[in-house]
XYZ file of C-alpha atoms in Angstrom:
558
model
C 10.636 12.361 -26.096
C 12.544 8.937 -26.229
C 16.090 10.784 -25.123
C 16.510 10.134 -21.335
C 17.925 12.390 -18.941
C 21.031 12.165 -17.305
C 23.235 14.022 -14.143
C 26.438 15.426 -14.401
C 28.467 16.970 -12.156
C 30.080 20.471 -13.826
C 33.624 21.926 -12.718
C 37.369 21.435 -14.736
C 36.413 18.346 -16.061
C 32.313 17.297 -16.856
C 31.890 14.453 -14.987
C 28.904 11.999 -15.806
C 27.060 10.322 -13.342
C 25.949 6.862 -13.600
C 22.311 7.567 -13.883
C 19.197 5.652 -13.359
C 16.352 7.696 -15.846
C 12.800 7.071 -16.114
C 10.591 8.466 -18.859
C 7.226 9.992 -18.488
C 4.819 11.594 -16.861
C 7.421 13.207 -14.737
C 10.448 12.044 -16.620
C 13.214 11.963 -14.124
C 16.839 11.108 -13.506
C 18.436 9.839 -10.161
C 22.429 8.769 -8.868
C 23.999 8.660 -6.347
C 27.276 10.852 -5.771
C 29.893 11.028 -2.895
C 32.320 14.199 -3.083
C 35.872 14.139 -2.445
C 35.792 17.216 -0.448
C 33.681 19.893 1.269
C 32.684 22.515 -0.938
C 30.289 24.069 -3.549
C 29.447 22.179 -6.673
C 27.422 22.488 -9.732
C 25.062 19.100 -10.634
C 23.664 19.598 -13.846
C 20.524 17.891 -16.083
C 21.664 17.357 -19.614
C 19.057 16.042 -22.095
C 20.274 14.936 -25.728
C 24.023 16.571 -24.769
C 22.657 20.187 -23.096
C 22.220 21.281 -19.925
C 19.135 22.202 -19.552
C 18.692 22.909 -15.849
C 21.540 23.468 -13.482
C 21.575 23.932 -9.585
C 24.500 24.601 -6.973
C 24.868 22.814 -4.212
C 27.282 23.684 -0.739
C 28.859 19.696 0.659
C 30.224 20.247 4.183
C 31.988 17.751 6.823
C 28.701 18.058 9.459
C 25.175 18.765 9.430
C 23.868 22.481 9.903
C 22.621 22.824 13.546
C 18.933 22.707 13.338
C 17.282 25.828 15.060
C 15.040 25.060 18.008
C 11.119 23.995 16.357
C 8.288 26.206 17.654
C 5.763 27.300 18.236
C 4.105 24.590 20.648
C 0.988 23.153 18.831
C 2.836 22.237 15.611
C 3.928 19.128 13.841
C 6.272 20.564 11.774
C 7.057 23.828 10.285
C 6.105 25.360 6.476
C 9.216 26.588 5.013
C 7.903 25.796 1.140
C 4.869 25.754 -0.993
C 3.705 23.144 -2.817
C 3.987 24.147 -6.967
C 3.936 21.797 -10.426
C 7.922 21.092 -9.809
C 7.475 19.931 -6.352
C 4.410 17.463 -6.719
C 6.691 16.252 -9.908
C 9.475 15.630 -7.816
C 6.701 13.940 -5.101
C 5.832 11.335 -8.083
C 9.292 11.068 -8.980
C 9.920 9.852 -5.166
C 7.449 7.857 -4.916
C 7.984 5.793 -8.164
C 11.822 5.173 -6.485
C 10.141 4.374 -2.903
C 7.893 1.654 -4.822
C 10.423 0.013 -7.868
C 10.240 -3.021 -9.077
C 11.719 -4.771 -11.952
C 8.823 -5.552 -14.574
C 6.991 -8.555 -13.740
C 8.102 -8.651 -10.146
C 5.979 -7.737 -7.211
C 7.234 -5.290 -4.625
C 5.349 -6.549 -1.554
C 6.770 -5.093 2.238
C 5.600 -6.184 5.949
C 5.417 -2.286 6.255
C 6.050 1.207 4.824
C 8.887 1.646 7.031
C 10.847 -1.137 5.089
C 10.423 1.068 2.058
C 11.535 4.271 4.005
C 14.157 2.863 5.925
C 15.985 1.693 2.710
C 18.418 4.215 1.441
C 18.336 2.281 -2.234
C 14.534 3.705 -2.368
C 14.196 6.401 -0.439
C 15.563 9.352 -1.670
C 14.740 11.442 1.495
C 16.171 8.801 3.689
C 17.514 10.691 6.633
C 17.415 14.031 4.864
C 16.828 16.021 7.852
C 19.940 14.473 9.871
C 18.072 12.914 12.946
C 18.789 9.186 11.861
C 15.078 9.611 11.298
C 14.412 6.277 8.741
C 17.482 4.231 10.511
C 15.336 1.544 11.728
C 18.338 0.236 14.176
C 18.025 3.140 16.233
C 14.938 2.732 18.839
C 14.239 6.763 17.972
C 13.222 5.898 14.083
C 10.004 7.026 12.237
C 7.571 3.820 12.825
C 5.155 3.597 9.827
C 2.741 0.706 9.291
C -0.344 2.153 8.208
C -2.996 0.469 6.411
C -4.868 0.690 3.048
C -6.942 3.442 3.866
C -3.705 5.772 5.871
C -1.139 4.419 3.345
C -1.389 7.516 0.550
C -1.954 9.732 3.466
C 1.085 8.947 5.703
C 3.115 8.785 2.410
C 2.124 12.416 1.507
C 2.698 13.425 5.258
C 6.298 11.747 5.501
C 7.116 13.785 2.300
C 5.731 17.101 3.511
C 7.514 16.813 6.793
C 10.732 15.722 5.316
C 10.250 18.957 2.678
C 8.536 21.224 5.341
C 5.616 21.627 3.235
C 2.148 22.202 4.557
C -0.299 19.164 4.913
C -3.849 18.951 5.561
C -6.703 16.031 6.448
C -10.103 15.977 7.357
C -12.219 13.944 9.686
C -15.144 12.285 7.254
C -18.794 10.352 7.848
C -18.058 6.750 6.507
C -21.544 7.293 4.650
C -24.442 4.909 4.038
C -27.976 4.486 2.913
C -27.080 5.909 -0.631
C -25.249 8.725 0.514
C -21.646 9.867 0.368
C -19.160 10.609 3.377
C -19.266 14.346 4.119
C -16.449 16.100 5.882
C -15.719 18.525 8.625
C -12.866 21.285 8.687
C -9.084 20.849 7.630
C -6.069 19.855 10.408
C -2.978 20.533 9.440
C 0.377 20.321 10.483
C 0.119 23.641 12.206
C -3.018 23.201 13.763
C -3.375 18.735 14.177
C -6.346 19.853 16.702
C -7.657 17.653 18.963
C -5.328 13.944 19.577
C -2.441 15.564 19.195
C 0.264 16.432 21.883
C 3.595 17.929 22.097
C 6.140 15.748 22.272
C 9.815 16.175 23.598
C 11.826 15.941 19.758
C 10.853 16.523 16.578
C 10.885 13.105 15.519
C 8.274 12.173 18.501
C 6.094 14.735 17.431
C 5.655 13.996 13.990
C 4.988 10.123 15.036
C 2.103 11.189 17.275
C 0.691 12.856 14.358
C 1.510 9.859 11.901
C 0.153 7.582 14.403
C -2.785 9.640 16.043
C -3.979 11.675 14.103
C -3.989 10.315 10.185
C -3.764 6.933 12.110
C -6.962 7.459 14.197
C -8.794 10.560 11.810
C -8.404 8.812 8.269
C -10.428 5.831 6.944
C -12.040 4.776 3.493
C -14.677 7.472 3.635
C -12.085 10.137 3.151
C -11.455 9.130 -0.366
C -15.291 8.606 -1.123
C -16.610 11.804 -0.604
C -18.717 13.003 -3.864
C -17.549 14.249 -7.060
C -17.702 17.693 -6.859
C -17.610 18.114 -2.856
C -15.084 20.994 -2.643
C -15.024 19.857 1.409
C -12.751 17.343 0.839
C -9.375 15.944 1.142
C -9.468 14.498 -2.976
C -10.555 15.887 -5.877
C -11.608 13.848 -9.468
C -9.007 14.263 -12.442
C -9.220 13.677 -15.912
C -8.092 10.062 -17.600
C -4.866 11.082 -18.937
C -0.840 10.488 -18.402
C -0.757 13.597 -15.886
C -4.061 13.198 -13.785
C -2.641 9.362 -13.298
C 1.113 9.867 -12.738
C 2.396 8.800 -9.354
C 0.547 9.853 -6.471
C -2.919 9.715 -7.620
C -5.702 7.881 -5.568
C -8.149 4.735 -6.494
C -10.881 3.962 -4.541
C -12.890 1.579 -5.567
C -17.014 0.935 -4.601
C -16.305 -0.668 -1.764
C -14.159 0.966 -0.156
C -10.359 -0.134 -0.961
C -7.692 2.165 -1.829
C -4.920 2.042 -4.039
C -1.831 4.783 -4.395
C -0.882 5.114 -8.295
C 3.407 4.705 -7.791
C 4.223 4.329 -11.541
C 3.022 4.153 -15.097
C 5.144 1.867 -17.164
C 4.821 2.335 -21.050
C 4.825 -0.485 -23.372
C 8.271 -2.151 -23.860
C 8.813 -4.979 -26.380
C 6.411 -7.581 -25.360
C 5.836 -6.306 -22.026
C 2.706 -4.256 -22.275
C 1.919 -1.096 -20.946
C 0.217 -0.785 -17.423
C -0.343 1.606 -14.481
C 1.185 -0.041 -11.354
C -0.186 0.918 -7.390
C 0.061 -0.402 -4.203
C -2.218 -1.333 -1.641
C -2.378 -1.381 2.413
C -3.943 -4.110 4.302
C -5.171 -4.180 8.065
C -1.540 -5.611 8.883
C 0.587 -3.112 7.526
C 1.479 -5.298 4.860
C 1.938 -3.502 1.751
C 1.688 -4.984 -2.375
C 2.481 -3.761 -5.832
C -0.428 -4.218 -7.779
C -1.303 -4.143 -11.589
C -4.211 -2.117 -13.096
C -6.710 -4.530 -14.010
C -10.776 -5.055 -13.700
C -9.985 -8.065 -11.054
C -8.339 -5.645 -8.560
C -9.795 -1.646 -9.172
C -13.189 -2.075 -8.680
C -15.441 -0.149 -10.519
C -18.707 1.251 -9.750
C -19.933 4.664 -11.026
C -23.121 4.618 -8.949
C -23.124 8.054 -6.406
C -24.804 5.762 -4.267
C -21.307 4.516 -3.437
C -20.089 8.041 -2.906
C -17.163 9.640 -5.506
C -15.530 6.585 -6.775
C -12.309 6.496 -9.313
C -9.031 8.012 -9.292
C -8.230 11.345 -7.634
C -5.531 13.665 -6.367
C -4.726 15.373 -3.442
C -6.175 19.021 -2.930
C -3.308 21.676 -3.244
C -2.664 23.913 0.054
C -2.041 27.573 0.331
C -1.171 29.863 2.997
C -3.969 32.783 3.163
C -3.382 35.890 4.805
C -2.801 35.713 8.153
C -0.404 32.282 7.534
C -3.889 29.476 8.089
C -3.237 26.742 5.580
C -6.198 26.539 3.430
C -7.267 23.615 1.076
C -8.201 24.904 -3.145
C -11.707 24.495 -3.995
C -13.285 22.977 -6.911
C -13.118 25.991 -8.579
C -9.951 27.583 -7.712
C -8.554 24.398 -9.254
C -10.221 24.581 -12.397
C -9.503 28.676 -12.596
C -5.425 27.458 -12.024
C -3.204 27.617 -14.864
C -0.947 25.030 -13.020
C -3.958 22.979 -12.132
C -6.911 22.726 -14.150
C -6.862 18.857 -14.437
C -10.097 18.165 -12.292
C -12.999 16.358 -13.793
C -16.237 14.596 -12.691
C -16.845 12.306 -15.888
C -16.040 9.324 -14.248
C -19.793 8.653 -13.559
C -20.604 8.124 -17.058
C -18.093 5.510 -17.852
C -20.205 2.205 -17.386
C -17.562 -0.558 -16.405
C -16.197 -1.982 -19.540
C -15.286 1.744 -21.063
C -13.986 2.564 -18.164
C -11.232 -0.524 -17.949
C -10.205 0.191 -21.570
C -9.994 4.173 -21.091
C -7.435 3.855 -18.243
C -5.400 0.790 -20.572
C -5.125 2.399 -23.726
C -3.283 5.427 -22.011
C -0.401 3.378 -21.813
C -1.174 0.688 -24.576
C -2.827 1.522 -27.444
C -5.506 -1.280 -28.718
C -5.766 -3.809 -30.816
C -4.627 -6.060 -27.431
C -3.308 -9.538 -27.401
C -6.553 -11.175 -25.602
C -3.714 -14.140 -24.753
C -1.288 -12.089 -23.055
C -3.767 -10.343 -21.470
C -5.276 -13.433 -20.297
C -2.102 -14.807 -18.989
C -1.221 -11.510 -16.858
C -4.676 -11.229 -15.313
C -4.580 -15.304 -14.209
C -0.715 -14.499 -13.044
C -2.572 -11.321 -11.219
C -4.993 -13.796 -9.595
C -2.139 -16.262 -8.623
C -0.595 -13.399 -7.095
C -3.701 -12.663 -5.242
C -4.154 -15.969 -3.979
C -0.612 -16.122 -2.561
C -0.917 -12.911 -1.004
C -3.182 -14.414 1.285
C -1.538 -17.162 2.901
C 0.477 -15.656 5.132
C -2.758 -13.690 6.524
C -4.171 -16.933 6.573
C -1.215 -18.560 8.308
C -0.812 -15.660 10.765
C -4.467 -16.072 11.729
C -3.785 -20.144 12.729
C -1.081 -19.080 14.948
C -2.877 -16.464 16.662
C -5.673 -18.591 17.216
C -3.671 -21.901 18.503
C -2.341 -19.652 21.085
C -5.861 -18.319 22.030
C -7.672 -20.678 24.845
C -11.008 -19.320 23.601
C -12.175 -18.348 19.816
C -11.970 -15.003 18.704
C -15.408 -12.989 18.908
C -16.912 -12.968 15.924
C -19.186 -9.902 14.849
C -22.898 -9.973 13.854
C -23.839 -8.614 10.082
C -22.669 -6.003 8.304
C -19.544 -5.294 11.476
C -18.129 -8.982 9.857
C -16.157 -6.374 7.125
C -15.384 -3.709 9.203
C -14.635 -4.558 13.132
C -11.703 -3.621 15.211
C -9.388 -5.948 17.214
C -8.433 -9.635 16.916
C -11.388 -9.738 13.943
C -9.941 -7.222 11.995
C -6.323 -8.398 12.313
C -7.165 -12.123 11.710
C -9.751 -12.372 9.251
C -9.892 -12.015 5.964
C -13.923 -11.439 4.478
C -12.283 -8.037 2.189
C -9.457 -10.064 0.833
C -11.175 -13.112 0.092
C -14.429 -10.604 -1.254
C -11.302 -8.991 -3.757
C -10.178 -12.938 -4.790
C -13.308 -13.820 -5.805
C -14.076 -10.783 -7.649
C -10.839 -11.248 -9.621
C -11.889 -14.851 -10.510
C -14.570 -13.139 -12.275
C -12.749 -11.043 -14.023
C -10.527 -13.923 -15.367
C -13.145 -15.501 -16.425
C -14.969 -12.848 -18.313
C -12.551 -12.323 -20.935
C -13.837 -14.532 -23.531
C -17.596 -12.362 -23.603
C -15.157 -9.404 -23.585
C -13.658 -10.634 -27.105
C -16.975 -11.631 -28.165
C -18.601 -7.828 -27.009
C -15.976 -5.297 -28.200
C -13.969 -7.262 -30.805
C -12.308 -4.050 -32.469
C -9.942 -3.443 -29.495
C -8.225 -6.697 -29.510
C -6.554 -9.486 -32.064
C -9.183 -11.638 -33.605
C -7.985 -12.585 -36.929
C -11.118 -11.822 -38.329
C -13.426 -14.390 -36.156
C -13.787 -13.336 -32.326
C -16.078 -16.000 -32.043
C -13.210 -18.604 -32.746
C -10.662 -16.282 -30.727
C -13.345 -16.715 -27.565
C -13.260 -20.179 -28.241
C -9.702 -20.492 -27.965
C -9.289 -18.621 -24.907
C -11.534 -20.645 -22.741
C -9.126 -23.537 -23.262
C -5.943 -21.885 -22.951
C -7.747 -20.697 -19.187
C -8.649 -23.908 -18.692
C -4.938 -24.957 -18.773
C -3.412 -21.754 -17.371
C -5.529 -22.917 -13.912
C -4.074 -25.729 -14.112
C -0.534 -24.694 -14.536
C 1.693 -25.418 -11.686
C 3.184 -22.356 -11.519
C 0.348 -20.751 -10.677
C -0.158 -23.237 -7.739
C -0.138 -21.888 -3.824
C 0.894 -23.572 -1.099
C 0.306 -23.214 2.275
C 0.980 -24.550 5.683
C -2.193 -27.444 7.156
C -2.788 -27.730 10.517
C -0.272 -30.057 11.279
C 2.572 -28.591 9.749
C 2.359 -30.352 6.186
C 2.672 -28.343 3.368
C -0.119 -28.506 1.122
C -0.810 -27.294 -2.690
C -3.859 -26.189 -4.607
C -3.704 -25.034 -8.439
C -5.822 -22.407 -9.110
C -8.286 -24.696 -10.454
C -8.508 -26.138 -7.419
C -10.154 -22.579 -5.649
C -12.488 -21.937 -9.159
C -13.816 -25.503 -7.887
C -13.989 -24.315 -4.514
C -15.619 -21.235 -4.744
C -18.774 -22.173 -2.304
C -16.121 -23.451 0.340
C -13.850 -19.866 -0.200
C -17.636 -17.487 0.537
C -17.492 -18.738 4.201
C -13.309 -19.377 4.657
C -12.504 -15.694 6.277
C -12.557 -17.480 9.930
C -9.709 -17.319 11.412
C -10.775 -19.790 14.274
C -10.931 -22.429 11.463
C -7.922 -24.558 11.121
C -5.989 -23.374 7.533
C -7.426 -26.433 6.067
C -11.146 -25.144 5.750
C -9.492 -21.675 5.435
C -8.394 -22.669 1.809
C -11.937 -24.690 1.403
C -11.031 -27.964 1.568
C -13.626 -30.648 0.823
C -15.080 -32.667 3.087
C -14.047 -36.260 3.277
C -10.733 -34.916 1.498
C -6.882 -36.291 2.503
C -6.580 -32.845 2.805
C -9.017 -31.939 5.736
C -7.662 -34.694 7.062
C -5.162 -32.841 9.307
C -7.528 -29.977 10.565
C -7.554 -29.887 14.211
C -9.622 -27.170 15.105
C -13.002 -25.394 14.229
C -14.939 -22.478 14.372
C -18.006 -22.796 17.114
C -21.298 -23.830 15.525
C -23.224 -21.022 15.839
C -20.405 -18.660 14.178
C -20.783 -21.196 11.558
C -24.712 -20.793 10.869
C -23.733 -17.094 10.160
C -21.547 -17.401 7.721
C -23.508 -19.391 6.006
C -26.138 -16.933 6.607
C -23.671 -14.064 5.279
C -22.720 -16.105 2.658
C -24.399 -14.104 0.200
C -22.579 -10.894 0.306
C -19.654 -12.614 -1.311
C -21.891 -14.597 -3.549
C -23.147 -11.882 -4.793
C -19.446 -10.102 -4.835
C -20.146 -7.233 -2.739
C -19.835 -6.380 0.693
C -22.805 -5.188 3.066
C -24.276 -1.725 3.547
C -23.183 -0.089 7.181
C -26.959 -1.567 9.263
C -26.796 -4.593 6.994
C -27.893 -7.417 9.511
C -28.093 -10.338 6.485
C -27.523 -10.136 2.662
């Protein structure tokens, strides 16, 4: 149905609100409304001219006093259950929380610059503690990262709705086999890390911060198709298994949160929109597209592809219990779980997730120009890693410690906050992808615009790529080592792509970072320089990113 919705707000006189409406896969309608007095009124959803749905709602001068919170062990109480109408009103949140105008990117230092803005959030400060007013010292402090971001999200809304929540403590799996999983926590029973805290607002950050912080990483979202022990279950390809708040994770371990599905719209096409966490907090808006979701069917990975979070029930006796495979596939509300993912070899699987929300024949031009506009975007996104690593390291009178093998992707500390072997792994891997287009017009020439000869079509496109790397507005810029700015076109890192294998250092000086050549004006200015010997192993890991995929946990050398 093209007819949006709209709010109104009933009494003598029907007064329309000025309404901001999204349709699909939950349609919804938001505005914002400020009473003239205390008192009851009656907001109603009209669709096409009828009221369709109406609620009543009491306005008073000062918040209800809050009753005391117990019992001691809790994070927050369950006062609601979770049903079809609240996890549609969960996406609907969540699309607001993560907006962007079409074509722009939404990017945030942290999720509590997307919670602490009363524009997005639609739960800002619902529960009258000044909870998400980041000038108060007592405000909710969230900057998770890719692997806690869908986790804290779905926490912050069950708290702020007093809904249960649940997690589970996983293997990070290896040697072919995927994570496995131990027993539930939940809000009412966080188990071990978590401690009472003297307010409300203290508790729930412990938990944030503690538990999900310390008890959730990439493995969670891994665990096999068809493991009922687990925090995610597989759901079908369609507009309601993908609407906001479903899970990606890819092969190698990255995670995205689905925060929108955007259907085609003049010549904008349709696309699935999601956001990513990095080891900094730092949060982007990301297209659906083969360069970023990373896909991998193989088991050997673990369970791979989109999912959504297991509902929770309250069994007898009040324990908050996590729905099985089954009991989700026996639901008449549910029902939407599926484990044919794994026979969707990469190609199929791309096109199955595009043509939900644009139908083929494609434009292999436009499609071309938003996936080298994706890699820009990519590209950019590192620099200020990049840039945040130099500083950190000119204040350092010794080099960060670098790890040995297969720890180079996945160490703690200054290694993990300052270098960057995942995020330049993911920018190479989307160079591919750019690049493959042409063979995909030449393979499958019945999904996109030919004119009859995709052999001529193919032809064409590896020029107009040729040029679109070249294009200045695709250029990045970023900061050498003596405070000159510098630019490279994307050209520039396709020629570069030896240098940008061994470039995640950050005790190399920004220069080397971005894999300038040797001789170059541009290395000219680099002042500083990885040891040797840390050197000789990147060169000797080089060929994990040459070969575009990260090491196996006990990897020593590729």
């Amino acid at each position: 149905d093209d007819v949006p919705l709209s709010l109104h707000i009933l009494g003598d006189d029907d007064e329309p609100l000025a309404t901001r409406a999204r349709l699909g896969l939950p349609s919804s309608a938001t505005a914002t409304w400020t009473p003239d007095a205390a008192g009851e009124y009656t907001i109603a959803v009209v669709h096409d001219g009828v009221a369709i749905a109406c609620r009543k709602v009491q306005v008073v001068t000062t918040p209800p006093e809050r009753p005391p919170f117990a019992p001691k062990g809790r994070a927050w109480p369950v006062e609601r259950a979770w049903t079809p109408a609240e996890e549609a009103l969960y996406s609907a949140w969540l699309r607001e929380l993560f907006a962007a105008p079409r074509g722009d990117a939404a990017g945030f230092a942290r999720l509590d610059q997307a919670t602490g803005d009363p524009a997005r959030n639609l739960l800002h400060d619902a529960l009258g503690l000044r909870e998400d007013d980041l000038d108060q010292a007592v405000a909710l402090r969230l900057k998770p990262d890719g692997a806690d971001l869908p986790y804290v999200v779905r926490a912050y809304w069950s708290w702020k709705r007093r809904l249960p929540f649940a997690y589970r403590k996983c293997q990070r799996g290896g040697d072919g086999k995927a994570p496995r999983c131990g027993d539930a926590r939940t809000n009412l029973d966080p188990g071990p890390g978590f401690t009472m805290q003297a307010t409300e607002l203290a508790r729930v950050q412990r938990f944030l911060f503690r538990n999900i912080g310390w008890g959730v990483h990439a493995g969670n979202a891994r665990t096999a198709l068809g493991d009922s022990s687990a925090d995610l279950y597989p759901v079908r390809l369609d507009l309601r298994g993908l609407r906001p708040g479903a899970v990606y994770t890819d092969p190698h371990g990255h995670i995205f949160l689905v925060v929108d599905l955007l259907p085609a719209e003049g010549d904008e096409r349709g696309t699935l929109l999601a956001v990513d966490g990095n080891p900094d907090g730092s949060i982007a808006r990301r297209r659906f597209w083969e360069g970023a979701f990373l896909w991998d069917p193989d088991p050997a990975h673990g369970g791979t592809g989109f999912k959504r979070f297991r509902p929770i029930v309250r069994r007898d006796g009040g324990k908050l219990v996590q729905l099985s495979d089954a009991e989700i596939l026996e639901s008449a509300d549910l029902g939407d779980i599926w484990t044919g993912h794994a026979e969707l070899p990469g190609v199929s699987f791309y096109d199955a997730v595009v043509a939900l929300v644009d139908a083929p024949p494609w434009d292999p031009s436009q499609i071309q120009r938003e996936a080298v506009a994706a890699l820009a975007e990519l590209a950019r996104d590192r620099v200020e890693p990049v840039a945040r690593g130099v500083e950190y390291a000119r204040e350092r009178k010794r080099p960060i410690t670098m790890p040995s093998g297969w720890e180079v992707f996945e160490a703690t500390g200054a290694w993990e906050s300052y270098s960057t072997p995942g995020r330049d792994l993911r920018l190479l891997i989307a160079l591919d992808a750019v690049r493959r287009l042409p063979d995909r017009v030449r393979e499958r020439p019945n999904l996109y615009v030919t004119n009859g000869d995709p052999e001529a079509r193919a032809a064409a496109l590896a020029d107009e790529l040729a040029a679109l790397l070249r294009d200045p507005q695709h250029a990045i810029t970023y900061t050498r080592s003596d405070g000159s700015p510098w630019t490279v076109s994307l050209h520039d890192l396709v020629d570069r792509e030896a240098a940008l294998e061994r470039a995640y250092n950050p005790n190399d000086c920004p220069e080397l970072r971005w894999g300038a050549p040797d001789g170059s004006d541009e290395l000219a200015t680099c002042s500083f320089r990885a040891p040797a010997d840390q050197h000789a192993r990147m060169e000797a890991y080089r060929g994990w990113l040459h070969q575009r995929r990260p090491p196996k946990r006990g990897d020593k050398s590729p």
